[in-house]
Short mmCIF file of C-alpha atoms in Angstrom, two decimals:
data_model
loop_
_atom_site.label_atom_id
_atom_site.label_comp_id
_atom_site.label_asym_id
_atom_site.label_seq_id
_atom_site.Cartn_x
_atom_site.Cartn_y
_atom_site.Cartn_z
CA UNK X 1 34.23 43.51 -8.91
CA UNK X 2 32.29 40.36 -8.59
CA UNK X 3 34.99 38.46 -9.21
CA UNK X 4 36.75 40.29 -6.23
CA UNK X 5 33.79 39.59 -4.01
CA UNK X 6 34.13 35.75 -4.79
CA UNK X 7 37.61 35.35 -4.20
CA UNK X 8 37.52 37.51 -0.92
CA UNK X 9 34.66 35.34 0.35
CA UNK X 10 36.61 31.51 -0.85
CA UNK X 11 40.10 32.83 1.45
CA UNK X 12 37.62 33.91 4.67
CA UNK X 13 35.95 30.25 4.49
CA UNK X 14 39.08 28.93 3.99
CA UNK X 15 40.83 30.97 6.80
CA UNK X 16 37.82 29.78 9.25
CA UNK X 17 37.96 26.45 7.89
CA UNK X 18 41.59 26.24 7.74
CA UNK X 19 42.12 25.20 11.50
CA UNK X 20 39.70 22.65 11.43
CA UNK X 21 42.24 21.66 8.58
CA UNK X 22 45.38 21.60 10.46
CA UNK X 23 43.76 20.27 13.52
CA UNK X 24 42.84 16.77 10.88
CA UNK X 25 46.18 16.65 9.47
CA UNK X 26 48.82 17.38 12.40
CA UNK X 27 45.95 16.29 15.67
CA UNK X 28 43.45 14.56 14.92
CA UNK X 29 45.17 11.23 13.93
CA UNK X 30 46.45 10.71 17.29
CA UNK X 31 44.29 12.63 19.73
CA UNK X 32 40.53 12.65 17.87
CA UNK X 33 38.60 14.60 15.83
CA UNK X 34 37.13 16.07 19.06
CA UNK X 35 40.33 15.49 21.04
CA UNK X 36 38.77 12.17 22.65
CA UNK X 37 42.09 10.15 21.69
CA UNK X 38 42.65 7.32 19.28
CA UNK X 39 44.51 4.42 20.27
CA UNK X 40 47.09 3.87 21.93
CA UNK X 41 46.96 8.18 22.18
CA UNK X 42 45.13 10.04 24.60
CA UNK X 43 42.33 12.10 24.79
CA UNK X 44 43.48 15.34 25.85
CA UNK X 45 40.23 16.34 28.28
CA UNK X 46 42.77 16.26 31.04
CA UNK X 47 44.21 19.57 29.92
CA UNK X 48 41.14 21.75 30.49
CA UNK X 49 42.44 22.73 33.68
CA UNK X 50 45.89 24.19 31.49
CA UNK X 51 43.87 26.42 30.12
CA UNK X 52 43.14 28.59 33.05
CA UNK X 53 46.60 29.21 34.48
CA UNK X 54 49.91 30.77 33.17
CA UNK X 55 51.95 27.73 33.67
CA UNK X 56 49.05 25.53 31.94
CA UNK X 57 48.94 27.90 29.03
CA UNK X 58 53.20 28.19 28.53
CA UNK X 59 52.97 24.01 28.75
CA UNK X 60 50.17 23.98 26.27
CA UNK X 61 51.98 26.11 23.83
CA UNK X 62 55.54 24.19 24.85
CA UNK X 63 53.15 20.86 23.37
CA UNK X 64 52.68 22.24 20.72
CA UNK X 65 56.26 23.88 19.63
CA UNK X 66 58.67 21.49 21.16
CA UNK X 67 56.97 17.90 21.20
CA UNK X 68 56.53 16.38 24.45
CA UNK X 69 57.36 12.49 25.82
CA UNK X 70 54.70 10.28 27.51
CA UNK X 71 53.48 7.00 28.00
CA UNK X 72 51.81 6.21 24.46
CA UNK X 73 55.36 7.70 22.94
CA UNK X 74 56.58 10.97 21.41
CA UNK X 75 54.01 13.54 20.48
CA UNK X 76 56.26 15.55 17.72
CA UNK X 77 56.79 19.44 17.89
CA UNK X 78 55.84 21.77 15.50
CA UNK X 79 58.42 24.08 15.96
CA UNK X 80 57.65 25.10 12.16
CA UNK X 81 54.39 26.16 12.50
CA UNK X 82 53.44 30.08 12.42
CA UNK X 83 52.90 31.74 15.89
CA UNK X 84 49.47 32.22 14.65
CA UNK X 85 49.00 28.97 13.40
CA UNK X 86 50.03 27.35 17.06
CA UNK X 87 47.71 30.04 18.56
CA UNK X 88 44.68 28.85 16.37
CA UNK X 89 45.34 25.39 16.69
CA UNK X 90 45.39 25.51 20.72
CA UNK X 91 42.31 27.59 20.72
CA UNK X 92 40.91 25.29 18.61
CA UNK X 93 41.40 22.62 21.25
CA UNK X 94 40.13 24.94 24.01
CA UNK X 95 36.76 24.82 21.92
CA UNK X 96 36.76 21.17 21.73
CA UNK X 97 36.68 20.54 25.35
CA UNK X 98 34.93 24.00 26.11
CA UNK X 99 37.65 25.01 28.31
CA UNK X 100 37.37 27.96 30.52
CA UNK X 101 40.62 30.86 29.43
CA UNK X 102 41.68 33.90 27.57
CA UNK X 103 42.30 32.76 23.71
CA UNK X 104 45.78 32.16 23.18
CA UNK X 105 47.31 35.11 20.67
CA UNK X 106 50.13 34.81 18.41
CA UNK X 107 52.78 37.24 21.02
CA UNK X 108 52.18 34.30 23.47
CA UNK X 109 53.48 31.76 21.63
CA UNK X 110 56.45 33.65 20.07
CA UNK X 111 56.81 34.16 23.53
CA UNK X 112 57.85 30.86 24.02
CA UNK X 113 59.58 30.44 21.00
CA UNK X 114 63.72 29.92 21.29
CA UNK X 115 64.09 27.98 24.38
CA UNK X 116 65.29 24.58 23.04
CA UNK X 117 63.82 22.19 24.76
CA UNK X 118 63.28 18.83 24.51
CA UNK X 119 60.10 16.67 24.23
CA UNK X 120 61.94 14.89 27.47
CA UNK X 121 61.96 18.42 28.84
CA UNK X 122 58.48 19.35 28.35
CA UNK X 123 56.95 18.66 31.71
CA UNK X 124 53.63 18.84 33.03
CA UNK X 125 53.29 21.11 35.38
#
């Protein structure tokens, strides 16, 4: 039993760490820890408005899924990513720069899924 109790506690720490996680190996190196932006990257504080509106939030998630072209080069999809993992990460980022929005939720993002764009595609709307 206390065995149990051990193991169940180590996979909920590493559930609530485990975005933080993903955020340091797939995010972080380009945009920040904190989403401030690392050279020649950006920070990605211009996307707090996103947050708030359906378009914003469908771009956000297209990011995220289907990569996306811009002036410091290709940002890479992550088409392979769980719906909940994309979810998680995003609302992860909506922490960072204490955006204002409903959390994004796994049906969103499948959602979204299937459409086959392009990074060249992905457009800021």
């Amino acid at each position: 039993m206390k065995r149990a109790l051990v193991l169940l506690a180590f996979l909920g720490l590493g559930l609530a760490q485990g975005v933080e996680v993903l955020w340091g190996r797939t995010c972080a190196q380009c945009h920040g820890e904190k989403a401030q932006g690392v050279r020649p990257y950006p920070g990605l504080a211009s996307s707090i408005p996103l947050f708030a509106t359906p378009e914003g939030r469908r771009y956000l998630v297209w990011v995220v899924l289907y990569g996306k072209k811009g002036e410091a080069g290709l940002m890479p999809g992550f088409y392979q990513f769980k719906d909940e993992e994309v979810a998680r990460l995003l609302n992860h980022l909506k922490d960072l720069l204490r955006a204002k929005g409903d959390p994004f939720g796994p049906e969103e993002v499948a959602r979204e899924r299937g459409k086959n764009l392009t990074p060249d595609a992905v457009k800021r709307p």
